[in-house]
Amino acid sequence: MDSNVILYLLIIYFSVANIDAASKKNAFVGFANKFDHKKTFNRSTSSLSNSISRDECNLPDELTEEISRYKPIVEGIINASVNGIFKKRTWRTLARFVDKFGSRIAGSDNLENSIDYMVDLLKKNQLENVHTEPALVPKWVRGRESCWLVSPRLEKLSILGLGSSIGTPAKGITAHAVVVESFEELQKLGKVVEGKIVVFNEPFISYEKTVKYRGYGAIEAAKLGAVATLIRSVTPFSIDSPHTGWQHYQENVTQIPTAAISIEMAETLQRMYQAGDDILIYLYMEARNLPPVMSRNTVGEITGHQHPEKVVVVSGHLDSWDVGQGAMDDGGGAFISWNALALLKVLGLRPRRTLRSILWTAEEEGLVGAAAYFHDHRNNTAAFDFVMESDEGTFQPLGLSFSGSSEAGCILKEILKLMHPLNATQFASPMDGGPDIEFFTNIGIPGAALLNANERYFWYHHSNGDRMTVEDPTNLDMCTALWAASAFVVADLSIDMPR
Amino acid sequence: MDSNVILYLLIIYFSVANIDAASKKNAFVGFANKFDHKKTFNRSTSSLSNSISRDECNLPDELTEEISRYKPIVEGIINASVNGIFKKRTWRTLARFVDKFGSRIAGSDNLENSIDYMVDLLKKNQLENVHTEPALVPKWVRGRESCWLVSPRLEKLSILGLGSSIGTPAKGITAHAVVVESFEELQKLGKVVEGKIVVFNEPFISYEKTVKYRGYGAIEAAKLGAVATLIRSVTPFSIDSPHTGWQHYQENVTQIPTAAISIEMAETLQRMYQAGDDILIYLYMEARNLPPVMSRNTVGEITGHQHPEKVVVVSGHLDSWDVGQGAMDDGGGAFISWNALALLKVLGLRPRRTLRSILWTAEEEGLVGAAAYFHDHRNNTAAFDFVMESDEGTFQPLGLSFSGSSEAGCILKEILKLMHPLNATQFASPMDGGPDIEFFTNIGIPGAALLNANERYFWYHHSNGDRMTVEDPTNLDMCTALWAASAFVVADLSIDMPR
């Protein structure tokens, strides 16, 4: 650990807003609070309608012509990825990766070993300037957990403790339950909640509208004296499958254990409650928050031949939850990101600006790796020309969602026309599905996320079902192609992306 | 236990084909072998195309007119079920039932208690001649079970031991694994299999084509000296969700423990195997086959006013696997069957012939309850005019699938025209989804099963996902309506169903 790292640690600790010295041990909880969970950012306002309409675009003819001249290069990239030497390569490398390491939660040996593996792999694939950059990350450990319905009859529940939750006492918690559908219903119960386990059976509206129950359910229930909470998993579909995810505690509110249960069981408990059954539940969780540990963002590049100091970022996050394999969230995003560069390297395509693949760490705990990276590069943000991330699935690619200036949006639209062979020419705004790069887009750096046919994304998200079976080789090839081609053209344009 | 029951027990024991005295303790395994699993019967040859084409039907005008005169009655039944006094009633009664008892495997107190409850409920609903008829059923107990991938890395597998499987030794089985996609591949491995755990990663073609790996995988692997088998769950879709089901042992072949794993993990293990990884697996199962116990088929009627001795059977099975709630398989089928009669009773509709609702027991272990019932009524099969069962889901009803004489098929087609208000007029042949009543249709008694939009049936089948969430109140109302209306018309016709 050198002095830079120590300085970094100090900066991270004291740059966290709203966290006083007394709550330092909960710094990461506050940190997560500040940035909240990735998918809560823009989704509610995102749409496929163009915020920059076609009429508003009035690119100079020379620029339009310049972009159109990339057509044969883009076609070459697409061919190589979908039918050529990279055919099925993203799927194959991803499968080997997730099979070898399994899930990769922040703070785990699995994640750190997988980062070492990626550094080797990027080097083997001739990426340039391969290195890692440090980030201090939370270490939450699930331990064993179980939950039983004791009354009105005995049944084991499928549960997943929520990230950052504390455990139960060693003998578990046995308590009667109340079941509510909303925070409003909870408030109405008032004193009745005291000493009870609160079961939330909130209906699934959309991820961003429903996730507050996972994020803040334990706080609201604890305020009324609840001893634990069980949250209906935030998903539109279930085969008795619980979904984990980060949750928050609040200063001066008692921390209580909290876990996700399946849609099916939440509905069952609510029916029992409404029928007047006396519901008794036993909950046992060994979950613990350990001191934060060092992790790393993984970086590999193709150095620009004209403006090596200017950077186009192509990224996904390497960490995952500690269930399933993290193949979809976000193995796919990470693997199309480095494979895009590996493909360009094999094709001998070196753009004017530097292409930088970043595999973020500890996204799931509140964009922790990306926050550290942004912090470390905060005095050099002028260097970032364009930022890209894929973190909402790598199903069939449809195009890109974008945030940034109208001018940059118009350029991106023009570039997307080249993606016709992939049938992936859609442009949407604002950006949706690039949580880690929002540090950059929030200060006006233009950025894009992968638009893809991810209707079933939340079926698997943060569950044991996030495994390689979700990923399709051809879709991954197409995503890699779109990713490589659009990043290359942006990085090679005669002009910077306008802010 | 009276003398009739003892006689029945003797008959059941000695009527089982291919079981000699030495293997008597495995009588039920052989029994299941003989009749095999329900869905393997007709599905492969079933289609929505009419085996009896419209042109072949030439019903007498009087009969066509007679059937058409039921239009107002059918409409009344449909209205009462979908919009009237029975609106949401099937769903509500089913929800209360499955919430109260949970899963109901043969041999369990849960099942016997649920049968007592149904006897009371049928009586409360004014069904006539409510009683039970005995059946000796297998008692397989799962106990605790767990499975870990030990090498190349540690990961807990989601498993469900298969019905009739033995357990492992108390310390479990730890062995290296081989992975195959078919019995042919297994044969090619030959001696390599000795001492190994065989993992079957058979692709899902269709239930009836794929289920042989669940049914006979342990036998084929044991012949080559395997110590256990793990079978990819027989389903087209998974969220890391294992599916149980009955499996067979064979005389003179060593019995080895066998369990289902998820699609995802079967694929993972195969990729590891093909990559040359050394796969070590730990399997622990407490499963046991206990001596058979008495269970009961549950019967309730509306006695016919003209031919009380002639019977139209309306049925589903009350037992389920020991996972989930058995809401779909076959709570839905059982509950539309008795609710159909309850609805007719409330509407004061008493047909010429007797309508008999039968809630079968121990279907899952090889149609055991239905076999006993058929055996007990074998000298009186002339009394059975028509038999109906719903056991492949109660999703949106589409019509009926049929087996029997052309003449009976033509009559049923004519009756189905009356189901236009439900948009459920489809006729298919042969019958598919009435396993218990095939004892009757196999000897020429005409019968029908519910045709419904059950494309997702096998997503939940025999898994922890078979819960009330799968069932929709309106679909259930429509199924009850179709069931009640078609059974009533058949039972009330001036002529018997031609054989």
Coordinates of N, CA, C and O in Angstrom, one line a residue, chain B residues 145-207:
Chain B
E145 N -32.0 -32.7 2.2 CA -31.2 -33.0 1.0 C -30.3 -31.8 0.7 O -30.7 -30.6 0.9
S146 N -29.1 -32.0 0.2 CA -28.3 -30.9 -0.2 C -27.2 -31.5 -1.2 O -26.9 -32.7 -1.2
C147 N -26.7 -30.6 -2.0 CA -25.7 -31.0 -3.0 C -24.8 -29.8 -3.2 O -25.2 -28.7 -3.4
W148 N -23.5 -30.1 -3.2 CA -22.4 -29.1 -3.4 C -21.5 -29.5 -4.5 O -21.1 -30.7 -4.6
L149 N -21.2 -28.6 -5.4 CA -20.1 -28.7 -6.3 C -18.8 -28.5 -5.4 O -18.8 -27.4 -4.8
V150 N -17.9 -29.4 -5.3 CA -16.8 -29.3 -4.4 C -15.6 -28.8 -5.3 O -14.8 -28.0 -4.8
S151 N -15.4 -29.4 -6.5 CA -14.3 -29.0 -7.4 C -14.9 -28.9 -8.8 O -15.8 -29.7 -9.1
P152 N -14.5 -28.0 -9.6 CA -13.4 -27.1 -9.5 C -13.6 -25.9 -8.6 O -12.6 -25.2 -8.3
R153 N -14.8 -25.6 -8.1 CA -15.0 -24.6 -7.1 C -16.2 -25.0 -6.3 O -17.0 -25.8 -6.7
L154 N -16.3 -24.3 -5.1 CA -17.4 -24.6 -4.2 C -18.7 -23.8 -4.6 O -18.6 -22.6 -4.7
E155 N -19.7 -24.6 -4.8 CA -21.0 -23.9 -5.0 C -22.1 -24.8 -4.6 O -22.1 -26.0 -5.0
K156 N -23.1 -24.3 -3.9 CA -24.3 -25.1 -3.6 C -25.2 -25.2 -4.8 O -25.5 -24.2 -5.4
L157 N -25.7 -26.4 -5.0 CA -26.6 -26.6 -6.1 C -28.1 -26.6 -5.6 O -28.3 -27.2 -4.5
S158 N -29.0 -26.1 -6.4 CA -30.4 -26.3 -6.1 C -30.8 -27.6 -6.6 O -30.7 -27.9 -7.8
I159 N -31.3 -28.5 -5.7 CA -31.7 -29.8 -6.1 C -33.1 -30.1 -5.5 O -33.6 -29.5 -4.6
L160 N -33.7 -31.1 -6.2 CA -34.9 -31.8 -5.6 C -34.8 -33.3 -5.9 O -34.7 -33.7 -7.0
G161 N -34.7 -34.1 -4.8 CA -34.6 -35.5 -5.0 C -35.8 -36.0 -5.7 O -36.9 -35.4 -5.6
L162 N -35.7 -37.1 -6.5 CA -36.8 -37.6 -7.3 C -37.6 -38.6 -6.5 O -37.1 -39.3 -5.7
G163 N -38.9 -38.5 -6.7 CA -39.9 -39.4 -6.0 C -39.5 -40.9 -6.2 O -39.3 -41.3 -7.3
S164 N -39.4 -41.6 -5.1 CA -39.1 -43.0 -5.0 C -37.6 -43.2 -4.9 O -37.1 -44.4 -4.6
S165 N -36.8 -42.2 -5.0 CA -35.3 -42.3 -4.8 C -35.0 -42.7 -3.4 O -35.6 -42.3 -2.5
I166 N -34.0 -43.6 -3.3 CA -33.4 -43.9 -2.0 C -32.5 -42.7 -1.6 O -32.2 -41.8 -2.4
G167 N -32.1 -42.7 -0.3 CA -31.2 -41.6 0.2 C -29.8 -42.0 0.0 O -29.5 -43.1 -0.5
T168 N -28.9 -41.2 0.4 CA -27.5 -41.5 0.4 C -27.1 -42.1 1.7 O -27.9 -42.1 2.7
P169 N -25.9 -42.7 1.9 CA -25.5 -43.1 3.2 C -25.4 -41.8 4.1 O -25.4 -40.7 3.5
A170 N -25.4 -42.0 5.4 CA -25.5 -40.8 6.3 C -24.4 -39.8 6.1 O -24.7 -38.6 6.3
K171 N -23.3 -40.2 5.6 CA -22.2 -39.2 5.4 C -22.3 -38.6 3.9 O -21.4 -37.8 3.5
G172 N -23.3 -39.0 3.2 CA -23.4 -38.5 1.8 C -22.5 -39.2 0.9 O -21.9 -40.2 1.3
I173 N -22.6 -38.8 -0.4 CA -21.7 -39.4 -1.4 C -20.9 -38.3 -2.0 O -21.4 -37.3 -2.4
T174 N -19.6 -38.5 -2.0 CA -18.7 -37.6 -2.7 C -18.0 -38.4 -3.8 O -17.4 -39.4 -3.6
A175 N -18.2 -37.9 -5.0 CA -17.7 -38.7 -6.2 C -17.4 -37.7 -7.3 O -18.0 -36.6 -7.4
H176 N -16.6 -38.1 -8.2 CA -16.3 -37.4 -9.4 C -17.5 -37.6 -10.4 O -18.2 -38.6 -10.3
A177 N -17.7 -36.6 -11.3 CA -18.9 -36.7 -12.1 C -18.5 -36.8 -13.6 O -17.4 -36.3 -14.0
V178 N -19.4 -37.5 -14.3 CA -19.3 -37.4 -15.8 C -20.6 -36.8 -16.2 O -21.6 -36.9 -15.5
V179 N -20.6 -36.1 -17.4 CA -21.8 -35.4 -17.9 C -22.1 -35.9 -19.3 O -21.2 -35.9 -20.1
V180 N -23.4 -36.3 -19.4 CA -23.8 -36.8 -20.8 C -25.1 -36.1 -21.2 O -25.8 -35.6 -20.3
E181 N -25.3 -36.1 -22.4 CA -26.6 -35.5 -23.0 C -27.6 -36.6 -23.3 O -28.8 -36.2 -23.6
S182 N -27.2 -37.9 -23.3 CA -28.2 -38.9 -23.8 C -27.8 -40.3 -23.2 O -26.6 -40.4 -22.8
F183 N -28.7 -41.2 -23.3 CA -28.3 -42.6 -22.9 C -27.2 -43.2 -23.8 O -26.4 -43.9 -23.4
E184 N -27.3 -42.7 -25.1 CA -26.3 -43.2 -26.1 C -24.9 -42.8 -25.6 O -23.9 -43.6 -25.6
E185 N -24.8 -41.5 -25.2 CA -23.5 -41.0 -24.8 C -23.0 -41.7 -23.5 O -21.8 -42.0 -23.4
L186 N -24.0 -42.1 -22.7 CA -23.7 -42.8 -21.4 C -23.1 -44.1 -21.8 O -22.1 -44.6 -21.2
Q187 N -23.7 -44.8 -22.7 CA -23.3 -46.2 -23.1 C -21.8 -46.1 -23.6 O -21.0 -47.0 -23.3
K188 N -21.5 -45.1 -24.4 CA -20.2 -45.0 -25.0 C -19.1 -44.8 -23.9 O -18.0 -45.2 -24.1
L189 N -19.5 -44.2 -22.8 CA -18.5 -44.0 -21.7 C -18.2 -45.3 -21.0 O -17.1 -45.5 -20.5
G190 N -19.1 -46.3 -21.0 CA -18.9 -47.6 -20.5 C -18.3 -47.6 -19.1 O -18.8 -47.0 -18.2
K191 N -17.1 -48.3 -18.9 CA -16.5 -48.5 -17.6 C -16.1 -47.2 -16.9 O -16.0 -47.1 -15.7
V192 N -16.0 -46.1 -17.7 CA -15.6 -44.8 -17.1 C -16.6 -44.4 -16.0 O -16.3 -43.7 -15.1
V193 N -17.8 -44.8 -16.2 CA -18.9 -44.4 -15.3 C -18.8 -45.0 -13.9 O -19.3 -44.4 -12.9
E194 N -18.1 -46.1 -13.8 CA -18.0 -46.8 -12.5 C -17.5 -45.9 -11.3 O -16.5 -45.2 -11.5
G195 N -18.3 -45.9 -10.3 CA -17.9 -45.1 -9.1 C -18.2 -43.6 -9.2 O -18.0 -42.8 -8.3
K196 N -18.8 -43.2 -10.4 CA -19.0 -41.8 -10.6 C -20.5 -41.4 -10.4 O -21.4 -42.2 -10.3
I197 N -20.7 -40.1 -10.3 CA -22.0 -39.5 -10.3 C -22.3 -39.1 -11.8 O -21.5 -38.4 -12.4
V198 N -23.4 -39.6 -12.3 CA -23.7 -39.3 -13.7 C -24.6 -38.1 -13.7 O -25.7 -38.1 -13.1
V199 N -24.2 -37.1 -14.4 CA -25.1 -35.9 -14.6 C -25.7 -36.0 -16.0 O -24.9 -36.1 -17.0
F200 N -27.0 -35.9 -16.1 CA -27.7 -35.9 -17.4 C -28.0 -34.5 -17.8 O -28.7 -33.8 -17.0
N201 N -27.5 -34.0 -18.8 CA -27.9 -32.6 -19.3 C -28.6 -32.8 -20.7 O -28.2 -32.2 -21.7
E202 N -29.7 -33.6 -20.6 CA -30.4 -33.9 -21.8 C -31.2 -32.6 -22.2 O -31.8 -31.9 -21.4
P203 N -31.1 -32.3 -23.5 CA -31.9 -31.1 -24.0 C -33.4 -31.4 -23.8 O -33.8 -32.5 -24.0
F204 N -34.1 -30.3 -23.6 CA -35.6 -30.4 -23.5 C -36.2 -30.4 -24.9 O -36.1 -29.4 -25.6
I205 N -36.8 -31.5 -25.3 CA -37.5 -31.6 -26.6 C -39.0 -31.3 -26.3 O -39.5 -30.3 -26.8
S206 N -39.5 -32.2 -25.6 CA -40.9 -32.0 -25.1 C -41.0 -32.9 -23.8 O -40.1 -33.7 -23.6
Y207 N -42.0 -32.7 -23.0 CA -42.1 -33.4 -21.8 C -42.0 -34.9 -22.0 O -41.2 -35.7 -21.4

